[in-house]
Amino acid sequence: MPVTYHFQTVKHLIHGAGSLDQLSAKLELLDTPVTRVILVTQNAMHRLGVTERVIAQLQAADISVHMLDNVEIEPTLENIERVFREDVAPHAPDALIAIGGGSVLDAAKLFAVMLTNDTPLRNLLGIDKVRFPGKPMVLVPTTSGTGSEVTPNAIVTLPDEELKIGVVSRHLLPTLVLLDPLLTLSLPKPITAATGMDAFTHSLESFISTKANPVSDAFALESMRLISGSIVTAYEQPDHVEARSEMLLGSMYGGLALTAAGTAAVHALAYPLGGKFHVTHGVANAMLLPHVMAFNLDSCAPRLKRAACACGVAEPSDSDDVAAHKLIAQISQWTQRLNIPQDLRAFGVSEEHLADMAVAASKVTRLMANNPKPLTLAEIEQLYRCLLP
Ligand SMILES: NC(=O)c1ccc[n+]([C@@H]2O[C@H](COP(=O)([O-])OP(=O)(O)OC[C@H]3O[C@@H](n4cnc5c(N)ncnc54)[C@H](O)[C@@H]3O)[C@@H](O)[C@H]2O)c1
Ligand SMILES: [Fe+2]
């Protein structure tokens, strides 16, 4: 039987410096009357004056705004449920607007479907559990990392189970995405580094995924080309609009790639680090990426070579093996140049935790199934051990 693949994405996408100024004018693209919106955002956006500008813009268009900034960073299921109950449901919005990093975008995506699906959030965890379309959404990312603005996923932390878990549904795709690189100029260096490496991880993992296909490949290669060319500049020169713009596009393409093919073992191994030890998502992925790719090398060297060539670190005349090693060396160099932590002890992880972490990671079967090489519990433990140098 021929291999088939299915790709679905957002309806409208606007990219450009200053595009946030078009927000209220573009709400007509939601194809529904909008008079009451909920604006989900983060404290950082108040400090930068972004919230104030957006509220003024919406009010000038006679739209009433209820603003909330009480979604936690990498929110727990309880946090999402509480904010929904206290702050979202009572306001019965026509639409939701989210401006922030992946934490805020994911929260808004969940609120949108919780408003139309009368069931506890716990029942929506997993794949295709959301029955009805949500309220229309506008997503405006302010990190260049998760690509959440174009993915059908939203991630929550389950502290009791010390794990992160995804809601995956086509109903989580927004109607409108605004990509305004000016919003990312203020990203602090460590967040530029970690979120940028997360975006690169999405693309590289999608490119070697067992589900990789022509659609995901196109997005993944372009994403890796853009990110490899701009991540160091964005880190070292935070006001470099061109580099910020390329990072934001690269991150969006990474989201499209992972939508089409899925991430794999790096993300699966990152989940217990986030769920139990609060290592932020981007940092966990960046730490794991070179080690997991070295483990994968013998199962996907030709693909790693193509990725290396897209990143401009290998020549077409290099053997698959040489090119793959060059890519892994480049990733390690980035993690050092971007000051990504290299030792899990700093987060309270020690040898005695590794066995439980390996079991937890192995249970993320949704992502493990995409890895080009299966991992035993002992191999997962060994990968974590690389981060206890
Ligand atoms: N839905 C998906 O497809 C998907 C994919 C990957 C990760 N995720 C999830 O996304 C979350 C991580 O999101 P993230 O990495 O974008 O970070 P984040 O949303 O957690 O934000 C990190 C920090 O950056 C600050 N910040 C954000 N934008 C800023 C700006 N422009 N200027 C200054 N500060 C700013 C925030 O206030 C916060 O303190 C995790 O929960 C992760 O699991 C989702
Ligand atoms: Fe990620």
Short mmCIF file of C-alpha atoms and ligand atoms in Angstrom, two decimals:
data_model
loop_
_atom_site.label_atom_id
_atom_site.label_comp_id
_atom_site.label_asym_id
_atom_site.label_seq_id
_atom_site.Cartn_x
_atom_site.Cartn_y
_atom_site.Cartn_z
CA MET A 1 0.00 0.00 0.00
CA PRO A 2 1.42 3.46 -0.81
CA VAL A 3 2.37 5.66 2.14
CA THR A 4 -0.23 8.34 2.68
CA TYR A 5 -0.03 11.47 4.77
CA HIS A 6 -2.47 14.12 5.81
CA PHE A 7 -1.63 17.71 6.59
CA GLN A 8 -3.90 20.38 8.00
CA THR A 9 -2.91 23.83 9.15
CA VAL A 10 -4.15 27.24 10.31
CA LYS A 11 -6.41 29.35 8.14
CA HIS A 12 -4.63 32.71 8.08
CA LEU A 13 -1.02 33.59 8.81
CA ILE A 14 0.38 37.13 8.72
CA HIS A 15 4.11 37.68 9.12
CA GLY A 16 5.97 40.96 9.32
CA ALA A 17 7.58 43.48 11.66
CA GLY A 18 4.80 45.58 13.19
CA SER A 19 2.00 43.20 12.16
CA LEU A 20 0.56 43.34 15.69
CA ASP A 21 -0.80 46.78 14.76
CA GLN A 22 -3.19 45.04 12.34
CA LEU A 23 -4.75 42.86 15.04
CA SER A 24 -8.16 44.50 15.42
CA ALA A 25 -8.51 45.14 11.67
CA LYS A 26 -7.82 41.48 10.93
CA LEU A 27 -10.38 40.11 13.40
CA GLU A 28 -12.85 40.08 10.49
CA LEU A 29 -10.95 37.02 9.28
CA LEU A 30 -12.54 35.09 12.14
CA ASP A 31 -15.80 35.21 10.14
CA THR A 32 -17.91 35.74 13.24
CA PRO A 33 -19.07 38.88 15.05
CA VAL A 34 -16.51 39.75 17.73
CA THR A 35 -17.58 42.06 20.53
CA ARG A 36 -16.08 40.39 23.62
CA VAL A 37 -12.66 38.86 23.69
CA ILE A 38 -10.43 37.29 26.28
CA LEU A 39 -6.80 38.34 25.97
CA VAL A 40 -4.49 35.71 27.46
CA THR A 41 -1.03 37.09 28.08
CA GLN A 42 2.04 37.12 30.35
CA ASN A 43 3.50 39.68 32.73
CA ALA A 44 6.38 40.34 30.38
CA MET A 45 3.89 41.81 27.89
CA HIS A 46 2.66 44.38 30.48
CA ARG A 47 6.21 45.50 31.23
CA LEU A 48 6.81 46.01 27.52
CA GLY A 49 3.60 48.02 27.05
CA VAL A 50 2.26 45.45 24.58
CA THR A 51 -0.91 44.67 26.56
CA GLU A 52 -1.78 48.36 26.83
CA ARG A 53 -1.34 48.89 23.07
CA VAL A 54 -3.48 45.89 22.22
CA ILE A 55 -6.27 46.79 24.61
CA ALA A 56 -6.36 50.35 23.23
CA GLN A 57 -6.50 48.98 19.69
CA LEU A 58 -9.39 46.62 20.51
CA GLN A 59 -11.35 49.17 22.50
CA ALA A 60 -11.06 51.64 19.63
CA ALA A 61 -12.84 48.98 17.56
CA ASP A 62 -15.62 48.74 20.22
CA ILE A 63 -14.48 45.35 21.43
CA SER A 64 -14.61 44.70 25.15
CA VAL A 65 -11.54 42.95 26.52
CA HIS A 66 -11.07 40.78 29.56
CA MET A 67 -7.35 40.38 30.11
CA LEU A 68 -5.79 37.54 32.05
CA ASP A 69 -2.18 37.00 33.01
CA ASN A 70 -2.55 34.23 35.60
CA VAL A 71 -1.58 31.27 33.44
CA GLU A 72 1.54 29.70 34.93
CA ILE A 73 4.73 29.17 32.97
CA GLU A 74 4.41 25.61 31.61
CA PRO A 75 0.97 25.36 33.25
CA THR A 76 -0.37 22.49 35.29
CA LEU A 77 -3.73 20.93 34.52
CA GLU A 78 -5.06 22.40 37.79
CA ASN A 79 -3.90 25.91 36.84
CA ILE A 80 -5.64 25.71 33.46
CA GLU A 81 -8.84 24.41 35.07
CA ARG A 82 -8.85 27.08 37.77
CA VAL A 83 -8.20 29.99 35.41
CA PHE A 84 -10.87 28.62 33.09
CA ARG A 85 -13.45 28.32 35.87
CA GLU A 86 -12.74 31.68 37.50
CA ASP A 87 -11.68 33.90 34.65
CA VAL A 88 -12.64 32.48 31.25
CA ALA A 89 -16.05 30.77 31.44
CA PRO A 90 -17.81 33.62 33.32
CA HIS A 91 -16.88 36.09 30.55
CA ALA A 92 -18.35 34.03 27.68
CA PRO A 93 -16.07 35.50 25.00
CA ASP A 94 -16.77 35.42 21.25
CA ALA A 95 -13.08 34.79 20.61
CA LEU A 96 -9.71 34.44 22.35
CA ILE A 97 -6.48 36.29 21.63
CA ALA A 98 -3.22 34.98 23.08
CA ILE A 99 0.01 36.96 23.09
CA GLY A 100 2.98 35.21 24.68
CA GLY A 101 5.18 32.16 24.70
CA GLY A 102 4.05 28.58 24.26
CA SER A 103 2.63 28.44 27.79
CA VAL A 104 0.13 31.19 27.00
CA LEU A 105 -0.69 29.97 23.50
CA ASP A 106 -1.31 26.43 24.75
CA ALA A 107 -3.55 27.73 27.55
CA ALA A 108 -5.65 29.79 25.12
CA LYS A 109 -6.00 26.77 22.82
CA LEU A 110 -7.32 24.72 25.73
CA PHE A 111 -9.68 27.47 26.92
CA ALA A 112 -11.11 27.76 23.40
CA VAL A 113 -12.18 24.11 23.31
CA MET A 114 -13.13 23.95 27.00
CA LEU A 115 -15.70 26.69 26.24
CA THR A 116 -17.47 24.45 23.71
CA ASN A 117 -16.85 20.93 25.05
CA ASP A 118 -18.67 20.36 28.30
CA THR A 119 -16.18 17.99 29.86
CA PRO A 120 -13.28 18.19 32.33
CA LEU A 121 -9.87 18.92 30.80
CA ARG A 122 -8.60 15.53 31.98
CA ASN A 123 -10.98 13.86 29.50
CA LEU A 124 -9.41 15.80 26.62
CA LEU A 125 -5.85 14.59 27.26
CA GLY A 126 -4.47 12.42 24.47
CA ILE A 127 -5.15 12.25 20.76
CA ASP A 128 -8.44 13.32 19.15
CA LYS A 129 -10.46 13.45 22.36
CA VAL A 130 -11.89 16.92 21.62
CA ARG A 131 -15.30 16.48 19.98
CA PHE A 132 -16.41 19.98 19.03
CA PRO A 133 -14.61 22.98 17.45
CA GLY A 134 -13.59 25.64 19.94
CA LYS A 135 -14.16 29.40 19.98
CA PRO A 136 -12.12 31.19 17.29
CA MET A 137 -8.58 32.08 18.28
CA VAL A 138 -5.86 34.52 17.29
CA LEU A 139 -2.40 33.39 18.39
CA VAL A 140 0.56 35.78 18.57
CA PRO A 141 3.82 34.09 19.64
CA THR A 142 6.42 36.14 21.51
CA THR A 143 9.07 33.41 21.73
CA SER A 144 10.67 31.76 18.71
CA GLY A 145 10.40 28.27 20.03
CA THR A 146 7.36 26.09 20.36
CA GLY A 147 5.66 26.80 17.03
CA SER A 148 2.50 26.23 19.09
CA GLU A 149 0.74 28.89 17.00
CA VAL A 150 0.52 26.38 14.13
CA THR A 151 0.36 23.02 15.93
CA PRO A 152 -2.73 21.03 16.97
CA ASN A 153 -1.11 20.39 20.37
CA ALA A 154 -1.30 21.88 23.84
CA ILE A 155 0.89 20.63 26.68
CA VAL A 156 0.02 20.55 30.39
CA THR A 157 2.00 19.42 33.42
CA LEU A 158 0.56 16.72 35.67
CA PRO A 159 2.45 17.25 38.96
CA ASP A 160 0.99 14.10 40.60
CA GLU A 161 2.34 11.98 37.79
CA GLU A 162 5.48 14.12 37.50
CA LEU A 163 4.93 14.26 33.75
CA LYS A 164 3.82 16.55 30.95
CA ILE A 165 1.10 15.41 28.59
CA GLY A 166 -0.46 16.72 25.40
CA VAL A 167 -3.93 17.39 24.13
CA VAL A 168 -3.77 16.76 20.39
CA SER A 169 -6.71 17.78 18.23
CA ARG A 170 -7.34 19.58 14.97
CA HIS A 171 -9.74 21.76 16.96
CA LEU A 172 -6.71 23.37 18.64
CA LEU A 173 -5.63 25.06 15.40
CA PRO A 174 -6.30 28.81 15.46
CA THR A 175 -8.01 30.78 12.71
CA LEU A 176 -5.43 33.56 12.62
CA VAL A 177 -1.73 33.76 13.49
CA LEU A 178 0.22 37.01 13.65
CA LEU A 179 4.01 36.67 13.54
CA ASP A 180 5.56 39.97 14.58
CA PRO A 181 9.32 39.66 15.18
CA LEU A 182 9.37 43.02 17.00
CA LEU A 183 7.64 41.26 19.91
CA THR A 184 10.63 38.95 20.29
CA LEU A 185 13.36 41.63 20.55
CA SER A 186 12.86 41.76 24.31
CA LEU A 187 13.45 38.05 24.89
CA PRO A 188 16.14 37.62 27.54
CA LYS A 189 19.23 35.76 26.32
CA PRO A 190 18.61 32.47 28.17
CA ILE A 191 15.06 32.31 26.76
CA THR A 192 16.24 33.16 23.22
CA ALA A 193 18.74 30.31 23.55
CA ALA A 194 16.43 27.67 25.03
CA THR A 195 13.38 28.42 22.88
CA GLY A 196 15.51 28.67 19.73
CA MET A 197 17.02 25.25 20.41
CA ASP A 198 13.52 23.87 21.06
CA ALA A 199 12.49 25.10 17.60
CA PHE A 200 15.55 23.49 16.02
CA THR A 201 14.76 20.25 17.87
CA HIS A 202 11.22 20.23 16.43
CA SER A 203 12.60 20.39 12.92
CA LEU A 204 15.43 17.91 13.32
CA GLU A 205 13.21 15.41 15.15
CA SER A 206 10.49 15.77 12.50
CA PHE A 207 13.09 15.27 9.79
CA ILE A 208 14.29 11.93 11.20
CA SER A 209 10.84 10.88 12.48
CA THR A 210 9.45 7.53 11.32
CA LYS A 211 6.50 9.65 10.12
CA ALA A 212 8.62 12.07 8.05
CA ASN A 213 7.01 12.80 4.68
CA PRO A 214 7.47 15.29 1.82
CA VAL A 215 5.40 17.99 3.59
CA SER A 216 7.24 17.78 6.90
CA ASP A 217 10.61 17.53 5.12
CA ALA A 218 10.09 20.80 3.26
CA PHE A 219 9.20 22.68 6.44
CA ALA A 220 11.89 20.99 8.53
CA LEU A 221 14.73 21.74 6.10
CA GLU A 222 13.75 25.38 5.70
CA SER A 223 13.35 25.71 9.46
CA MET A 224 16.82 24.27 10.11
CA ARG A 225 18.34 26.51 7.43
CA LEU A 226 16.81 29.62 8.99
CA ILE A 227 17.54 28.75 12.62
CA SER A 228 21.12 27.62 12.02
CA GLY A 229 21.78 30.90 10.20
CA SER A 230 20.29 33.17 12.84
CA ILE A 231 20.32 31.60 16.33
CA VAL A 232 23.73 32.91 17.38
CA THR A 233 23.04 36.41 16.00
CA ALA A 234 19.64 36.56 17.75
CA TYR A 235 21.37 35.53 20.99
CA GLU A 236 24.32 37.90 20.74
CA GLN A 237 22.52 40.86 19.15
CA PRO A 238 19.00 40.81 20.63
CA ASP A 239 17.83 43.83 18.57
CA HIS A 240 18.79 42.28 15.22
CA VAL A 241 15.34 42.37 13.57
CA GLU A 242 16.37 40.25 10.58
CA ALA A 243 17.75 37.46 12.80
CA ARG A 244 14.66 37.67 15.06
CA SER A 245 12.42 37.49 12.01
CA GLU A 246 14.23 34.41 10.70
CA MET A 247 14.01 32.76 14.12
CA LEU A 248 10.26 33.41 14.28
CA LEU A 249 9.74 31.99 10.79
CA GLY A 250 12.04 29.07 11.57
CA SER A 251 10.07 28.32 14.71
CA MET A 252 6.75 28.49 12.83
CA TYR A 253 8.10 26.14 10.15
CA GLY A 254 9.26 23.85 12.96
CA GLY A 255 5.68 23.79 14.27
CA LEU A 256 4.42 22.87 10.80
CA ALA A 257 7.06 20.13 10.51
CA LEU A 258 6.13 18.60 13.86
CA THR A 259 2.44 18.80 13.00
CA ALA A 260 3.16 16.76 9.87
CA ALA A 261 5.63 14.25 11.34
CA GLY A 262 5.84 14.52 15.14
CA THR A 263 8.77 14.94 17.49
CA ALA A 264 10.55 11.92 18.94
CA ALA A 265 12.86 10.69 21.70
CA VAL A 266 14.36 14.08 22.62
CA HIS A 267 10.92 15.41 23.51
CA ALA A 268 9.91 12.16 25.23
CA LEU A 269 13.03 12.25 27.44
CA ALA A 270 12.47 15.97 28.13
CA TYR A 271 8.99 15.40 29.61
CA PRO A 272 10.10 13.84 32.95
CA LEU A 273 12.74 16.58 33.31
CA GLY A 274 10.00 19.20 33.02
CA GLY A 275 7.36 17.32 34.99
CA LYS A 276 9.50 16.42 38.01
CA PHE A 277 12.53 18.72 38.03
CA HIS A 278 11.09 21.85 36.40
CA VAL A 279 13.77 22.04 33.75
CA THR A 280 12.14 24.38 31.21
CA HIS A 281 11.04 22.76 27.99
CA GLY A 282 13.64 24.39 25.73
CA VAL A 283 16.53 23.79 28.14
CA ALA A 284 15.62 20.10 28.54
CA ASN A 285 15.47 19.59 24.77
CA ALA A 286 18.67 21.53 24.10
CA MET A 287 20.57 19.50 26.71
CA LEU A 288 19.37 16.18 25.33
CA LEU A 289 19.55 16.93 21.61
CA PRO A 290 23.24 16.17 20.79
CA HIS A 291 23.26 13.00 22.91
CA VAL A 292 20.04 11.57 21.47
CA MET A 293 21.22 12.36 17.93
CA ALA A 294 24.55 10.60 18.57
CA PHE A 295 22.51 7.58 19.74
CA ASN A 296 20.29 7.76 16.64
CA LEU A 297 23.16 8.25 14.20
CA ASP A 298 23.51 4.70 12.91
CA SER A 299 19.77 4.50 12.15
CA CYS A 300 19.43 7.73 10.16
CA ALA A 301 22.85 8.97 8.99
CA PRO A 302 21.66 9.86 5.45
CA ARG A 303 18.92 12.07 6.91
CA LEU A 304 21.33 13.67 9.38
CA LYS A 305 23.59 14.42 6.42
CA ARG A 306 20.75 16.23 4.61
CA ALA A 307 20.05 18.20 7.80
CA ALA A 308 23.76 19.04 8.11
CA CYS A 309 23.82 20.30 4.51
CA ALA A 310 20.67 22.41 5.13
CA CYS A 311 22.47 23.96 8.09
CA GLY A 312 25.56 24.65 5.98
CA VAL A 313 27.87 22.60 8.21
CA ALA A 314 28.59 19.76 5.77
CA GLU A 315 29.38 19.36 2.08
CA PRO A 316 27.47 17.12 -0.34
CA SER A 317 30.79 15.31 -0.90
CA ASP A 318 31.01 14.31 2.80
CA SER A 319 30.08 10.73 3.67
CA ASP A 320 26.80 10.31 5.58
CA ASP A 321 28.72 9.49 8.72
CA VAL A 322 31.10 12.44 8.54
CA ALA A 323 28.28 14.87 7.80
CA ALA A 324 26.14 13.50 10.65
CA HIS A 325 29.05 13.90 13.07
CA LYS A 326 29.55 17.49 11.88
CA LEU A 327 25.89 18.25 12.62
CA ILE A 328 26.10 16.79 16.12
CA ALA A 329 29.31 18.73 16.76
CA GLN A 330 27.58 21.93 15.61
CA ILE A 331 24.65 21.32 17.96
CA SER A 332 27.07 20.80 20.87
CA GLN A 333 28.89 24.01 19.96
CA TRP A 334 25.61 25.93 19.93
CA THR A 335 24.67 24.64 23.37
CA GLN A 336 28.02 25.91 24.68
CA ARG A 337 27.97 29.25 22.86
CA LEU A 338 24.36 29.83 23.98
CA ASN A 339 25.23 28.90 27.57
CA ILE A 340 22.70 26.08 27.79
CA PRO A 341 23.25 24.24 31.10
CA GLN A 342 25.20 21.00 30.64
CA ASP A 343 24.70 19.30 34.03
CA LEU A 344 21.38 18.03 35.37
CA ARG A 345 22.71 18.13 38.96
CA ALA A 346 21.97 21.87 38.88
CA PHE A 347 18.27 20.91 38.72
CA GLY A 348 18.45 18.37 41.56
CA VAL A 349 18.78 15.29 39.36
CA SER A 350 21.12 12.55 40.53
CA GLU A 351 21.97 8.99 39.55
CA GLU A 352 19.25 7.53 41.81
CA HIS A 353 16.51 9.31 39.80
CA LEU A 354 17.51 7.95 36.40
CA ALA A 355 15.66 4.62 36.51
CA ASP A 356 12.29 6.26 37.30
CA MET A 357 12.90 8.97 34.69
CA ALA A 358 13.62 6.31 32.08
CA VAL A 359 10.35 4.52 32.88
CA ALA A 360 8.44 7.82 32.66
CA ALA A 361 10.04 8.71 29.31
CA SER A 362 9.36 5.24 27.88
CA LYS A 363 5.66 5.80 28.59
CA VAL A 364 5.54 8.76 26.20
CA THR A 365 4.77 6.27 23.45
CA ARG A 366 3.15 8.93 21.21
CA LEU A 367 6.64 10.42 20.66
CA MET A 368 8.85 7.36 21.23
CA ALA A 369 7.10 5.65 18.31
CA ASN A 370 8.45 8.37 16.00
CA ASN A 371 12.09 7.79 16.91
CA PRO A 372 14.06 6.13 14.12
CA LYS A 373 15.66 3.74 16.62
CA PRO A 374 13.83 2.09 19.54
CA LEU A 375 15.25 2.77 23.00
CA THR A 376 15.52 0.27 25.85
CA LEU A 377 15.17 1.49 29.44
CA ALA A 378 18.92 1.00 29.90
CA GLU A 379 19.64 3.13 26.82
CA ILE A 380 17.35 5.91 28.05
CA GLU A 381 19.10 5.86 31.43
CA GLN A 382 22.45 6.03 29.67
CA LEU A 383 21.32 9.11 27.71
CA TYR A 384 20.28 10.86 30.92
CA ARG A 385 23.64 9.83 32.40
CA CYS A 386 25.41 11.85 29.66
CA LEU A 387 23.92 14.90 31.41
CA LEU A 388 25.53 13.97 34.75
CA PRO A 389 29.12 14.46 33.53
N1 LIG B 1 1.84 23.30 21.62
C1 LIG B 1 2.97 22.89 21.13
O1 LIG B 1 3.04 22.43 20.00
C2 LIG B 1 4.20 22.99 21.96
C3 LIG B 1 5.45 22.66 21.41
C4 LIG B 1 6.57 22.77 22.24
C5 LIG B 1 6.43 23.23 23.54
N2 LIG B 1 5.20 23.52 24.05
C6 LIG B 1 5.01 24.01 25.43
O2 LIG B 1 5.21 25.41 25.47
C7 LIG B 1 5.70 25.79 26.77
C8 LIG B 1 6.98 26.57 26.65
O3 LIG B 1 6.76 27.75 25.92
P1 LIG B 1 7.95 28.77 25.58
O4 LIG B 1 9.22 28.02 25.54
O5 LIG B 1 7.52 29.54 24.40
O6 LIG B 1 8.04 29.72 26.84
P2 LIG B 1 6.99 30.25 27.94
O7 LIG B 1 5.70 30.62 27.33
O8 LIG B 1 6.94 29.23 29.03
O9 LIG B 1 7.71 31.57 28.43
C9 LIG B 1 9.00 31.52 29.03
C10 LIG B 1 9.32 32.87 29.66
O10 LIG B 1 9.54 33.84 28.62
C11 LIG B 1 8.87 35.04 28.91
N3 LIG B 1 8.63 35.72 27.64
C12 LIG B 1 7.91 35.25 26.60
N4 LIG B 1 7.98 36.11 25.55
C13 LIG B 1 8.77 37.15 25.96
C14 LIG B 1 9.23 38.32 25.32
N5 LIG B 1 8.94 38.58 24.05
N6 LIG B 1 10.01 39.18 26.04
C15 LIG B 1 10.37 38.88 27.30
N7 LIG B 1 9.98 37.77 27.96
C16 LIG B 1 9.18 36.90 27.28
C17 LIG B 1 7.62 34.57 29.62
O11 LIG B 1 7.01 35.59 30.36
C18 LIG B 1 8.19 33.46 30.49
O12 LIG B 1 8.74 33.98 31.66
C19 LIG B 1 5.89 24.49 27.53
O13 LIG B 1 4.78 24.23 28.36
C20 LIG B 1 6.00 23.46 26.43
O14 LIG B 1 5.67 22.15 26.88
C21 LIG B 1 4.10 23.45 23.25
FE FE B 2 9.32 21.42 21.95
#
